[in-house]
Short mmCIF file of N, CA, C and O in Angstrom, two decimals:
data_model
loop_
_atom_site.label_atom_id
_atom_site.label_comp_id
_atom_site.label_asym_id
_atom_site.label_seq_id
_atom_site.Cartn_x
_atom_site.Cartn_y
_atom_site.Cartn_z
N MET A 23 106.50 24.73 50.49
CA MET A 23 105.89 25.76 49.68
C MET A 23 106.48 27.12 50.02
O MET A 23 106.76 27.42 51.18
N LYS A 24 106.56 27.93 48.98
CA LYS A 24 107.04 29.29 49.20
C LYS A 24 105.93 30.16 49.77
O LYS A 24 104.74 29.83 49.65
N LYS A 25 106.34 31.25 50.35
CA LYS A 25 105.37 32.18 50.94
C LYS A 25 104.43 32.74 49.86
O LYS A 25 103.24 32.91 50.08
N THR A 26 104.98 33.00 48.68
CA THR A 26 104.16 33.53 47.59
C THR A 26 103.11 32.52 47.13
O THR A 26 102.00 32.90 46.76
N ASP A 27 103.46 31.24 47.16
CA ASP A 27 102.51 30.19 46.80
C ASP A 27 101.36 30.13 47.79
O ASP A 27 100.19 29.92 47.43
N LEU A 28 101.68 30.31 49.08
CA LEU A 28 100.64 30.30 50.11
C LEU A 28 99.67 31.46 49.90
O LEU A 28 98.45 31.29 50.01
N TYR A 29 100.21 32.64 49.60
CA TYR A 29 99.35 33.80 49.36
C TYR A 29 98.52 33.64 48.09
O TYR A 29 97.38 34.07 48.03
N LYS A 30 99.10 33.01 47.08
CA LYS A 30 98.37 32.76 45.84
C LYS A 30 97.20 31.83 46.10
O LYS A 30 96.08 32.06 45.64
N ASN A 31 97.43 30.77 46.86
CA ASN A 31 96.35 29.84 47.19
C ASN A 31 95.27 30.51 48.04
O ASN A 31 94.08 30.26 47.87
N LEU A 32 95.70 31.36 48.96
CA LEU A 32 94.75 32.09 49.79
C LEU A 32 93.89 33.02 48.93
O LEU A 32 92.68 33.12 49.12
N ALA A 33 94.53 33.69 47.98
CA ALA A 33 93.79 34.60 47.09
C ALA A 33 92.78 33.83 46.25
O ALA A 33 91.65 34.28 46.04
N LEU A 34 93.15 32.66 45.76
CA LEU A 34 92.23 31.84 44.97
C LEU A 34 91.05 31.38 45.81
O LEU A 34 89.91 31.33 45.34
N LYS A 35 91.32 31.05 47.07
CA LYS A 35 90.26 30.63 47.99
C LYS A 35 89.28 31.78 48.23
O LYS A 35 88.06 31.59 48.17
N VAL A 36 89.79 32.97 48.47
CA VAL A 36 88.94 34.14 48.71
C VAL A 36 88.16 34.48 47.46
O VAL A 36 86.97 34.81 47.51
N LYS A 37 88.79 34.39 46.31
CA LYS A 37 88.12 34.68 45.03
C LYS A 37 86.95 33.72 44.82
O LYS A 37 85.86 34.13 44.40
N GLY A 38 87.14 32.46 45.13
CA GLY A 38 86.06 31.48 45.01
C GLY A 38 84.91 31.76 45.97
O GLY A 38 83.75 31.62 45.63
N GLN A 39 85.25 32.20 47.19
CA GLN A 39 84.21 32.54 48.17
C GLN A 39 83.41 33.76 47.71
O GLN A 39 82.20 33.82 47.91
N MET A 40 84.08 34.71 47.10
CA MET A 40 83.39 35.91 46.63
C MET A 40 82.45 35.59 45.47
O MET A 40 81.38 36.17 45.35
N LYS A 41 82.83 34.64 44.63
CA LYS A 41 81.95 34.24 43.52
C LYS A 41 80.70 33.53 44.02
O LYS A 41 79.64 33.65 43.44
N GLN A 42 80.83 32.80 45.11
CA GLN A 42 79.71 32.04 45.65
C GLN A 42 78.78 32.87 46.52
O GLN A 42 77.67 32.46 46.81
N ALA A 43 79.23 34.04 46.94
CA ALA A 43 78.43 34.88 47.83
C ALA A 43 77.20 35.40 47.11
O ALA A 43 77.21 35.65 45.90
N ALA A 44 76.12 35.57 47.85
CA ALA A 44 74.87 36.07 47.29
C ALA A 44 74.97 37.58 47.05
O ALA A 44 75.71 38.29 47.72
N VAL A 45 74.19 38.06 46.10
CA VAL A 45 74.15 39.49 45.79
C VAL A 45 73.23 40.16 46.80
O VAL A 45 72.10 39.72 47.01
N PRO A 46 73.67 41.24 47.45
CA PRO A 46 72.82 41.94 48.42
C PRO A 46 71.55 42.48 47.76
O PRO A 46 71.53 42.75 46.56
N ASN A 47 70.50 42.66 48.54
CA ASN A 47 69.22 43.12 48.01
C ASN A 47 69.26 44.54 47.47
O ASN A 47 68.41 44.91 46.68
N ARG A 48 70.25 45.33 47.88
CA ARG A 48 70.27 46.70 47.39
C ARG A 48 70.73 46.79 45.94
O ARG A 48 70.66 47.84 45.33
N PHE A 49 71.18 45.68 45.37
CA PHE A 49 71.58 45.63 43.98
C PHE A 49 70.64 44.70 43.22
O PHE A 49 70.01 43.84 43.79
N GLY A 50 70.56 44.86 41.93
CA GLY A 50 69.83 43.91 41.10
C GLY A 50 68.34 44.08 41.12
O GLY A 50 67.81 45.17 41.22
N LYS A 51 67.64 42.95 41.06
CA LYS A 51 66.19 42.95 40.91
C LYS A 51 65.45 43.59 42.07
O LYS A 51 64.49 44.31 41.88
N ALA A 52 65.87 43.32 43.28
CA ALA A 52 65.15 43.82 44.45
C ALA A 52 65.13 45.35 44.48
O ALA A 52 64.17 45.95 44.93
N ASN A 53 66.18 45.96 43.98
CA ASN A 53 66.26 47.42 44.01
C ASN A 53 65.47 48.05 42.87
O ASN A 53 64.98 49.15 42.99
N SER A 54 65.36 47.37 41.75
CA SER A 54 64.74 47.97 40.57
C SER A 54 63.24 47.72 40.49
O SER A 54 62.61 48.15 39.53
N GLU A 55 62.66 47.06 41.47
CA GLU A 55 61.22 46.82 41.43
C GLU A 55 60.46 48.13 41.58
O GLU A 55 60.66 48.88 42.52
N GLY A 56 59.61 48.44 40.64
CA GLY A 56 58.78 49.61 40.73
C GLY A 56 59.44 50.90 40.28
O GLY A 56 58.84 51.95 40.35
N VAL A 57 60.66 50.83 39.82
CA VAL A 57 61.34 52.04 39.38
C VAL A 57 60.66 52.62 38.14
O VAL A 57 60.47 53.82 38.03
N ASN A 58 60.26 51.76 37.23
CA ASN A 58 59.63 52.21 36.00
C ASN A 58 58.11 52.24 36.10
O ASN A 58 57.43 52.41 35.09
N ASP A 59 57.58 52.06 37.28
CA ASP A 59 56.13 52.05 37.48
C ASP A 59 55.66 53.47 37.77
O ASP A 59 55.95 54.03 38.84
N PRO A 60 54.93 54.12 36.84
CA PRO A 60 54.53 55.50 37.06
C PRO A 60 53.55 55.68 38.22
O PRO A 60 53.45 56.75 38.79
N ARG A 61 52.84 54.64 38.61
CA ARG A 61 51.91 54.76 39.73
C ARG A 61 52.65 54.92 41.05
O ARG A 61 52.15 55.52 41.99
N LYS A 62 53.87 54.38 41.14
CA LYS A 62 54.64 54.46 42.37
C LYS A 62 55.57 55.67 42.40
O LYS A 62 56.17 55.97 43.41
N ALA A 63 55.70 56.35 41.28
CA ALA A 63 56.60 57.49 41.20
C ALA A 63 56.00 58.69 41.93
O ALA A 63 54.80 58.92 41.92
N THR A 64 56.84 59.46 42.57
CA THR A 64 56.39 60.68 43.25
C THR A 64 57.13 61.86 42.66
O THR A 64 58.26 61.75 42.20
N LEU A 65 56.48 63.01 42.67
CA LEU A 65 57.08 64.21 42.15
C LEU A 65 58.03 64.83 43.17
O LEU A 65 57.78 64.79 44.37
N ASN A 66 59.08 65.39 42.66
CA ASN A 66 59.98 66.17 43.47
C ASN A 66 59.20 67.40 43.93
O ASN A 66 58.49 68.01 43.14
N PRO A 67 59.28 67.80 45.20
CA PRO A 67 58.50 68.94 45.69
C PRO A 67 58.74 70.23 44.89
O PRO A 67 57.80 70.99 44.64
N LEU A 68 59.96 70.47 44.49
CA LEU A 68 60.26 71.68 43.71
C LEU A 68 59.59 71.61 42.34
O LEU A 68 58.99 72.59 41.88
N VAL A 69 59.64 70.46 41.70
CA VAL A 69 59.00 70.30 40.39
C VAL A 69 57.50 70.44 40.53
O VAL A 69 56.84 71.10 39.70
N ALA A 70 56.93 69.86 41.57
CA ALA A 70 55.48 69.96 41.79
C ALA A 70 55.07 71.41 41.99
O ALA A 70 54.04 71.85 41.48
N LYS A 71 55.88 72.17 42.72
CA LYS A 71 55.57 73.59 42.96
C LYS A 71 55.63 74.37 41.66
O LYS A 71 54.76 75.20 41.37
N LEU A 72 56.65 74.10 40.86
CA LEU A 72 56.81 74.82 39.60
C LEU A 72 55.69 74.48 38.61
O LEU A 72 55.25 75.32 37.84
N LEU A 73 55.25 73.24 38.64
CA LEU A 73 54.18 72.83 37.73
C LEU A 73 52.80 73.18 38.29
O LEU A 73 51.81 73.07 37.58
N GLY A 74 52.73 73.56 39.55
CA GLY A 74 51.47 73.93 40.16
C GLY A 74 50.58 72.76 40.49
O GLY A 74 49.39 72.91 40.68
N LYS A 75 51.18 71.59 40.63
CA LYS A 75 50.39 70.39 40.94
C LYS A 75 50.22 70.18 42.42
O LYS A 75 49.35 69.46 42.85
N GLY A 76 51.06 70.76 43.23
CA GLY A 76 50.97 70.57 44.67
C GLY A 76 51.38 69.17 45.08
O GLY A 76 51.43 68.26 44.26
N THR A 77 51.66 68.97 46.34
CA THR A 77 52.08 67.65 46.83
C THR A 77 51.02 67.04 47.73
O THR A 77 51.28 66.06 48.41
N GLU A 78 49.82 67.63 47.77
CA GLU A 78 48.77 67.11 48.64
C GLU A 78 48.26 65.80 48.13
O GLU A 78 48.05 65.52 47.04
#
């Protein structure tokens, strides 16, 4: 086998491993839980001050 063939096979092997790897929790569903939930949302301190709502 040529050296380029060996590297091609190695690249295909790595590509297959990357496809099989799990998605980290910081991406996807785990990260988006509660993003659209207004009960869990907090006001930015500057916005709260400007609106006069306070952060207490």
